[in-house]
XYZ file of C-alpha atoms in Angstrom:
527
model
C 97.591 -58.379 -2.265
C 99.319 -61.676 -2.719
C 97.093 -64.017 -4.716
C 97.913 -67.674 -4.160
C 96.429 -70.335 -6.393
C 96.532 -73.812 -4.895
C 95.819 -77.053 -6.715
C 95.358 -80.261 -4.735
C 94.148 -83.413 -6.517
C 92.777 -81.285 -9.336
C 90.847 -78.948 -7.027
C 91.818 -75.295 -7.476
C 91.400 -72.629 -4.789
C 92.241 -68.931 -4.983
C 93.471 -67.260 -1.780
C 93.976 -63.492 -1.520
C 96.234 -62.340 1.313
C 96.515 -58.787 2.636
C 100.137 -57.596 2.867
C 101.163 -54.931 5.413
C 104.590 -53.373 5.957
C 104.684 -53.072 9.747
C 107.648 -50.684 10.092
C 108.430 -47.451 8.223
C 109.188 -43.809 8.958
C 108.004 -40.323 8.035
C 109.745 -37.003 8.633
C 113.382 -35.842 8.809
C 115.768 -37.607 11.171
C 118.631 -35.913 12.982
C 120.998 -38.262 11.127
C 119.872 -36.787 7.780
C 117.650 -39.669 6.706
C 114.318 -38.380 5.422
C 111.050 -39.478 3.910
C 108.758 -36.487 3.819
C 106.033 -37.566 1.408
C 104.769 -41.131 0.859
C 103.493 -40.051 -2.578
C 106.821 -38.594 -3.743
C 107.958 -40.039 -7.108
C 110.925 -42.365 -6.816
C 111.656 -42.051 -3.099
C 108.214 -42.106 -1.490
C 106.954 -45.099 0.460
C 104.538 -46.182 -2.259
C 107.152 -46.208 -5.022
C 109.426 -48.133 -2.661
C 106.715 -50.784 -2.434
C 106.484 -50.788 -6.234
C 110.240 -51.419 -6.503
C 109.935 -54.505 -4.284
C 107.227 -55.870 -6.544
C 109.209 -55.070 -9.689
C 112.272 -56.899 -8.368
C 110.240 -60.028 -7.658
C 108.573 -59.921 -11.088
C 111.981 -59.536 -12.731
C 113.286 -62.564 -10.844
C 110.230 -64.551 -11.943
C 110.758 -63.560 -15.561
C 114.465 -64.387 -15.429
C 113.911 -67.714 -13.676
C 115.737 -66.638 -10.507
C 112.580 -67.241 -8.466
C 109.753 -69.700 -9.060
C 106.304 -68.233 -9.625
C 104.730 -71.707 -9.705
C 105.938 -75.001 -8.302
C 104.983 -78.296 -6.676
C 105.547 -78.775 -2.963
C 104.047 -80.430 0.086
C 101.990 -78.484 2.607
C 101.070 -80.344 5.773
C 102.309 -83.483 3.946
C 99.798 -82.955 1.086
C 101.177 -82.634 -2.486
C 100.240 -79.130 -3.624
C 100.870 -76.956 -6.657
C 101.303 -73.277 -5.799
C 101.177 -70.258 -8.104
C 101.635 -66.633 -7.054
C 100.438 -63.323 -8.473
C 100.022 -59.776 -7.212
C 96.675 -57.987 -7.416
C 95.809 -54.511 -6.259
C 93.527 -54.290 -3.253
C 90.094 -54.087 -4.949
C 88.835 -51.351 -2.622
C 91.723 -49.131 -3.694
C 91.696 -50.053 -7.384
C 87.931 -49.612 -7.761
C 88.018 -46.098 -6.292
C 91.079 -44.968 -8.254
C 89.812 -46.422 -11.548
C 86.452 -44.717 -11.049
C 88.303 -41.428 -10.517
C 90.301 -42.035 -13.697
C 87.236 -42.836 -15.814
C 85.210 -39.882 -14.590
C 84.324 -37.095 -16.992
C 85.061 -34.648 -14.175
C 88.818 -34.218 -13.975
C 90.082 -33.902 -10.405
C 93.377 -33.924 -8.522
C 92.934 -37.689 -8.205
C 92.334 -38.594 -11.860
C 95.886 -39.849 -12.306
C 96.007 -42.135 -9.250
C 95.119 -45.330 -11.110
C 97.994 -44.868 -13.564
C 100.305 -43.655 -10.815
C 99.744 -46.795 -8.732
C 99.160 -49.399 -11.434
C 102.393 -51.261 -10.641
C 101.890 -51.168 -6.865
C 99.868 -54.281 -6.170
C 101.709 -56.441 -3.663
C 101.829 -54.325 -0.477
C 98.389 -53.062 0.481
C 99.091 -51.035 3.594
C 101.840 -49.987 5.952
C 102.558 -48.636 9.396
C 104.439 -45.345 9.648
C 105.796 -43.404 12.622
C 108.084 -40.418 13.229
C 111.843 -40.409 12.917
C 113.971 -38.795 15.603
C 112.796 -35.670 13.828
C 114.772 -32.433 13.721
C 111.490 -30.617 14.417
C 110.099 -32.925 17.102
C 110.446 -30.397 19.960
C 108.691 -27.498 18.254
C 105.467 -27.940 20.213
C 105.474 -27.520 24.026
C 102.708 -30.075 24.722
C 105.093 -33.044 24.332
C 108.469 -33.720 22.761
C 106.994 -35.482 19.719
C 103.771 -33.463 19.314
C 105.032 -31.741 16.129
C 106.199 -35.062 14.648
C 102.913 -36.736 15.518
C 100.982 -33.919 13.851
C 103.080 -34.456 10.729
C 102.308 -38.180 10.633
C 98.611 -37.685 11.398
C 98.271 -35.079 8.655
C 99.583 -37.490 6.024
C 97.851 -40.705 7.070
C 94.426 -39.105 7.576
C 94.085 -37.708 4.055
C 92.932 -39.607 0.952
C 94.625 -41.369 -0.857
C 97.375 -41.951 1.731
C 94.760 -42.886 4.339
C 93.837 -46.017 2.394
C 97.429 -47.245 2.446
C 99.217 -45.984 5.573
C 98.339 -46.136 9.268
C 100.022 -43.832 11.742
C 101.677 -44.536 15.081
C 102.581 -41.685 17.399
C 105.765 -41.368 19.435
C 106.161 -40.225 23.006
C 108.942 -40.232 25.606
C 108.070 -42.068 28.850
C 110.394 -39.993 31.011
C 108.185 -36.970 30.262
C 105.796 -38.579 32.748
C 102.308 -37.106 32.624
C 103.070 -35.319 29.353
C 103.669 -38.689 27.688
C 100.391 -40.079 29.020
C 98.566 -36.915 27.984
C 99.997 -37.245 24.481
C 98.400 -40.680 24.115
C 95.101 -39.334 25.459
C 95.272 -36.377 23.088
C 95.552 -38.502 19.954
C 92.920 -40.961 21.056
C 90.505 -38.048 21.295
C 91.289 -36.796 17.793
C 89.798 -38.065 14.539
C 93.139 -38.885 12.897
C 94.196 -42.294 11.584
C 96.429 -43.073 14.581
C 96.503 -46.764 15.478
C 99.564 -47.418 17.632
C 102.602 -46.095 19.524
C 106.340 -46.236 18.767
C 108.846 -46.105 21.654
C 112.583 -45.761 21.024
C 114.722 -46.482 24.115
C 118.074 -45.803 22.431
C 117.293 -42.559 20.597
C 115.344 -41.108 23.527
C 117.952 -42.035 26.104
C 116.315 -44.610 28.359
C 118.163 -47.808 27.439
C 119.130 -48.210 31.109
C 115.542 -47.942 32.353
C 113.537 -49.968 29.839
C 111.432 -51.669 32.513
C 110.922 -48.573 34.669
C 107.581 -47.507 36.091
C 107.344 -44.598 33.610
C 107.515 -46.985 30.659
C 105.037 -49.365 32.265
C 102.544 -46.516 32.673
C 102.773 -45.590 28.971
C 102.297 -49.216 27.951
C 99.296 -49.535 30.289
C 97.814 -46.403 28.753
C 98.219 -48.007 25.319
C 96.474 -51.146 26.564
C 93.581 -49.017 27.810
C 93.048 -47.835 24.227
C 93.876 -51.259 22.738
C 96.884 -49.782 20.928
C 99.927 -51.839 19.929
C 103.302 -50.515 21.090
C 106.394 -51.144 18.968
C 109.822 -50.858 20.613
C 113.031 -50.233 18.711
C 115.918 -52.488 19.713
C 119.661 -52.543 19.252
C 121.173 -55.856 20.268
C 120.201 -58.726 22.507
C 120.308 -56.848 25.806
C 117.502 -54.474 24.801
C 115.385 -57.448 23.754
C 115.911 -59.102 27.125
C 115.125 -55.848 28.932
C 111.920 -55.523 26.915
C 110.992 -59.089 27.832
C 111.297 -58.072 31.469
C 109.201 -54.951 30.813
C 106.469 -57.061 29.211
C 106.401 -59.447 32.170
C 106.299 -56.594 34.683
C 103.510 -54.855 32.780
C 101.484 -58.050 32.589
C 101.904 -58.607 36.330
C 100.892 -54.999 36.999
C 97.781 -55.337 34.864
C 96.908 -58.638 36.493
C 96.842 -56.883 39.879
C 95.261 -53.566 38.870
C 93.353 -53.965 35.561
C 93.069 -57.621 34.521
C 90.456 -56.752 31.893
C 93.202 -54.945 29.943
C 95.558 -57.912 29.635
C 94.095 -59.047 26.263
C 94.565 -55.484 24.984
C 98.255 -55.335 25.940
C 100.280 -55.766 22.723
C 104.058 -55.237 22.595
C 106.081 -55.532 19.366
C 109.842 -56.044 19.593
C 111.338 -54.603 16.415
C 114.327 -56.189 14.651
C 114.237 -59.143 17.070
C 115.288 -61.797 14.557
C 118.305 -59.910 13.192
C 121.489 -61.408 14.593
C 119.597 -63.712 16.941
C 118.960 -66.871 14.920
C 118.960 -69.945 17.188
C 119.238 -67.800 20.304
C 116.853 -69.499 22.707
C 116.912 -66.582 25.144
C 115.607 -64.289 22.418
C 113.080 -66.885 21.261
C 111.726 -67.111 24.812
C 111.533 -63.307 24.984
C 109.508 -63.182 21.757
C 107.238 -66.163 22.362
C 105.531 -64.982 25.526
C 101.955 -63.723 25.876
C 101.196 -60.205 24.629
C 104.392 -60.181 22.525
C 105.185 -59.938 18.808
C 108.285 -59.225 16.748
C 108.921 -57.644 13.377
C 111.270 -59.134 10.793
C 113.007 -55.929 9.683
C 116.818 -56.048 9.398
C 116.638 -59.813 8.743
C 117.394 -60.904 5.172
C 118.827 -63.613 2.942
C 119.419 -67.102 4.313
C 119.021 -65.707 7.825
C 115.266 -65.407 7.227
C 115.008 -69.047 6.198
C 117.028 -70.154 9.205
C 115.018 -68.040 11.614
C 111.645 -69.341 10.409
C 112.826 -72.953 10.657
C 114.559 -72.739 14.025
C 111.904 -70.534 15.637
C 109.128 -72.879 14.491
C 110.945 -75.952 15.821
C 111.721 -74.195 19.105
C 108.077 -73.164 19.537
C 106.861 -76.690 18.830
C 109.441 -78.234 21.155
C 108.471 -75.858 23.947
C 104.701 -76.184 23.347
C 104.276 -72.447 22.806
C 100.909 -72.863 21.069
C 99.528 -74.657 24.113
C 100.956 -72.025 26.483
C 99.980 -68.880 24.569
C 97.212 -69.923 22.162
C 99.354 -68.806 19.229
C 101.381 -70.786 16.696
C 104.936 -69.752 15.826
C 103.940 -67.621 12.835
C 101.464 -65.594 14.901
C 104.396 -63.851 16.594
C 105.995 -62.554 13.365
C 105.333 -59.383 11.339
C 106.580 -58.555 7.854
C 108.423 -55.217 8.036
C 110.875 -53.164 5.967
C 112.228 -50.331 8.199
C 112.074 -48.013 5.184
C 113.898 -45.752 4.379
C 116.761 -47.115 6.510
C 116.612 -50.345 4.533
C 115.863 -50.433 0.837
C 113.943 -52.682 -1.563
C 116.527 -55.509 -1.719
C 116.096 -56.162 2.008
C 112.276 -55.984 1.890
C 112.162 -58.168 -1.219
C 114.366 -60.786 0.471
C 111.811 -61.253 3.248
C 108.964 -61.881 0.816
C 111.168 -64.062 -1.373
C 111.812 -66.356 1.579
C 108.101 -66.549 2.376
C 107.043 -67.634 -1.125
C 110.026 -69.880 -1.798
C 109.549 -73.688 -1.870
C 111.926 -74.064 1.069
C 109.456 -72.212 3.343
C 106.921 -75.002 2.859
C 109.509 -77.773 2.767
C 110.658 -76.553 6.201
C 107.169 -76.924 7.650
C 105.516 -73.593 6.857
C 101.950 -73.533 5.535
C 99.571 -71.074 3.903
C 98.171 -69.842 7.202
C 101.724 -69.075 8.344
C 102.235 -67.109 5.132
C 99.000 -65.161 5.653
C 99.847 -64.451 9.307
C 103.323 -63.073 8.685
C 102.561 -61.041 5.567
C 99.777 -58.989 7.086
C 97.087 -60.654 9.149
C 99.027 -60.476 12.427
C 99.609 -56.746 12.018
C 96.023 -56.116 10.951
C 94.660 -57.828 14.065
C 96.938 -55.671 16.238
C 95.151 -52.504 15.153
C 92.773 -51.334 17.903
C 89.548 -51.737 15.910
C 89.941 -55.509 15.645
C 90.330 -56.372 19.313
C 87.486 -54.587 21.093
C 84.092 -53.053 20.356
C 84.286 -49.856 18.332
C 82.461 -46.815 19.649
C 81.010 -45.216 16.535
C 80.197 -41.490 16.633
C 76.545 -40.481 16.231
C 75.651 -39.854 12.586
C 72.656 -39.027 10.434
C 71.118 -42.393 9.457
C 71.148 -43.260 5.771
C 71.386 -46.598 4.028
C 71.268 -47.733 0.416
C 70.612 -51.167 -1.019
C 72.678 -51.192 -4.196
C 71.471 -53.456 -6.980
C 73.646 -54.764 -9.782
C 72.840 -53.603 -13.311
C 74.529 -56.618 -14.873
C 71.358 -58.682 -14.942
C 69.518 -55.981 -16.900
C 72.203 -55.582 -19.578
C 72.301 -58.219 -22.348
C 75.517 -60.265 -22.378
C 76.766 -58.461 -19.259
C 78.109 -61.692 -17.818
C 80.153 -62.249 -20.975
C 81.530 -58.728 -21.258
C 82.819 -57.178 -18.012
C 82.621 -53.717 -19.599
C 78.830 -53.986 -19.809
C 76.911 -53.277 -16.642
C 78.264 -52.949 -13.129
C 78.198 -55.241 -10.147
C 77.248 -53.852 -6.758
C 80.822 -53.229 -5.574
C 81.585 -51.223 -8.708
C 78.550 -49.031 -8.076
C 79.282 -48.630 -4.367
C 82.895 -47.576 -4.848
C 82.046 -45.419 -7.862
C 79.626 -43.479 -5.662
C 82.401 -42.937 -3.100
C 84.740 -41.811 -5.895
C 82.174 -39.268 -7.076
C 81.939 -37.797 -3.590
C 85.738 -37.522 -3.545
C 86.091 -35.912 -6.965
C 83.368 -33.389 -6.162
C 85.410 -32.453 -3.086
C 82.604 -33.379 -0.712
C 84.441 -35.926 1.431
C 87.769 -37.112 2.723
C 88.467 -40.709 3.750
C 90.444 -40.681 6.996
C 90.750 -44.388 7.696
C 89.701 -47.793 6.386
C 88.803 -50.890 8.417
C 88.559 -54.202 6.585
C 85.598 -56.491 7.182
C 86.090 -60.203 6.593
C 83.568 -62.899 5.765
C 83.144 -65.462 8.555
C 86.888 -66.229 8.882
C 90.124 -64.252 8.692
C 90.912 -66.231 5.533
C 88.105 -64.670 3.517
C 88.304 -61.013 2.553
C 85.850 -59.926 -0.149
C 86.376 -56.188 -0.358
C 84.021 -55.167 2.437
C 85.055 -52.243 4.615
C 84.173 -49.431 6.957
C 85.361 -46.085 5.634
C 85.825 -43.328 8.191
C 84.733 -40.354 6.098
C 84.418 -36.670 6.927
C 82.838 -33.725 5.106
C 85.398 -31.401 3.562
C 83.410 -28.552 5.118
C 83.636 -30.066 8.602
C 86.721 -32.337 8.791
C 86.284 -33.228 12.479
C 82.826 -34.713 11.878
C 83.424 -38.437 11.378
C 80.822 -40.350 9.358
C 81.551 -44.094 9.248
C 80.233 -45.770 6.110
C 79.958 -49.544 5.970
C 80.129 -51.110 2.496
C 79.238 -54.776 2.421
C 77.928 -57.533 0.207
C 74.432 -58.823 0.838
C 74.025 -61.215 -2.081
C 77.235 -61.940 -3.990
C 77.724 -59.333 -6.739
C 74.021 -58.679 -7.113
C 73.082 -56.794 -3.964
C 75.136 -54.621 -1.637
C 74.689 -52.199 1.233
C 76.100 -48.749 1.968
C 75.088 -47.473 5.380
C 76.068 -45.139 8.149
C 76.543 -46.989 11.435
C 74.435 -46.331 14.528
C 76.494 -45.536 17.611
C 75.048 -48.559 19.471
C 76.030 -50.955 16.668
C 78.384 -53.726 17.904
C 80.362 -54.360 14.721
C 82.242 -57.636 14.219
C 85.261 -57.801 11.876
C 84.135 -61.251 10.697
C 80.844 -59.942 9.334
C 77.127 -60.051 9.953
C 76.957 -63.751 10.785
C 78.718 -62.945 14.058
C 76.516 -60.051 15.146
C 74.838 -60.542 18.516
C 71.043 -60.484 18.869
C 70.730 -56.748 19.520
C 73.046 -55.840 16.656
C 71.197 -58.189 14.323
C 68.000 -56.361 15.213
C 69.618 -53.037 14.346
C 71.033 -54.511 11.144
C 67.624 -55.741 10.004
C 66.204 -52.296 10.706
C 68.949 -50.708 8.597
C 68.099 -52.972 5.669
C 64.357 -52.439 6.003
C 64.638 -48.638 5.881
C 67.131 -48.552 3.003
C 66.675 -46.647 -0.206
C 67.399 -48.558 -3.414
C 69.861 -47.584 -6.121
C 71.475 -49.188 -9.155
C 73.355 -46.108 -10.342
C 76.477 -44.509 -8.901
C 75.267 -40.969 -9.571
C 71.952 -41.640 -7.837
C 73.728 -43.319 -4.907
C 76.123 -40.381 -4.642
C 73.229 -37.919 -4.626
C 71.539 -39.785 -1.789
C 74.733 -39.927 0.242
C 75.534 -36.258 -0.390
C 72.847 -35.145 2.042
C 74.841 -36.297 5.067
C 77.924 -34.292 3.986
C 76.247 -30.908 3.527
């Protein structure tokens, strides 16, 4: 996470921002490029993220970048300081695994990832894999299986989210491939389409492509399109307009769920008003991969001014920064490129040119997070055995606990320690994580829904919600009833019927102030 400390007129505020890399690959491409294991030392995705962080820290230490400075944000004099902190959900689980007396395959994760704090999650999809045609169901079925296998297994599942690929000109097979993955339990949260590699650059806005995009909208999935040059971007703009018109006639309720991402759109297109108009239309986003150096600074400035001049916020309901996604395109582009993007976002010139902290939060990760299907429509939770625990802090009962953080445990420590114990005893896998915010998208306090499954029955999904009830003193771990209408902004936004269910969950809860006891209670639903 990026931690930003602001000081305005002596008032200090700490802001933690989730960072997501919206564009990376997994597999073996026909061109020889490969990334086969995100956990691989040196060349895996996670070590790549660590290299970006290390480069920025080195520049801070050598004075090449400013870690703290005075600037003006929205015309207000502000002091900014930056630091990187590991996502607490991830660090609490991995540290609990490290400190356990029971050695497991995961005991070394905390040390392995201790210098990977800045980038919290990423999106990954298949290359033009050499093995993509090995399954007859669809051209990319084998590649999609490869991605799903990686991103649906702890610890990768906490850090990477998978997109599948399909080829629109396969017709019904392509549509069936989307249906297939939406009926699986894997951590698949979007679709990647590649007009150039799959040979349909001349038919980008064809009816076959529109049908795949409509199918994605039905499931509330984002679709990212690879581009090469301005013409593809303009063709995609036409596709987006045609799809929107089609939905307006046939399925208007799906228009809010239609989400198209134009990859690489900024690269080579700074100050191109045709491209800006293509990006800044409803249902459209762009990722910043391939754009680096001064080009990033120029794009942010000119795109913001163009959006303001053309009243894009009034027309679309989104400000300029809500169209932009941070992205690396790893392994095609390396850490210098990915570091350059972040460097431009935390440089004084970003704020001097009119950017603000919400713009920073949007681009780094919030835009991508909100594109995932769970954040835009009601989630249908699978039926589960009901169990809920009210977890009480032990800090109050331990003398001097507030003075010594090593004495006693707050509720989040206990909750995540209990999850770690289930993992180390090989009882559960975590397939996916959904973040829960507190009242606004600006406030994330380590609450989440974990999609867990018993190791003995991996297709049985058991969603566990972990949330704060009273600061660090009282927390809740609960399975989620299938009629529960979850809200990503927390319990204050539950409707009347969901509030009734929520109160019932709390009233029937067992009580625990010990991770072993909590683990024992939870174990019953995994046997």
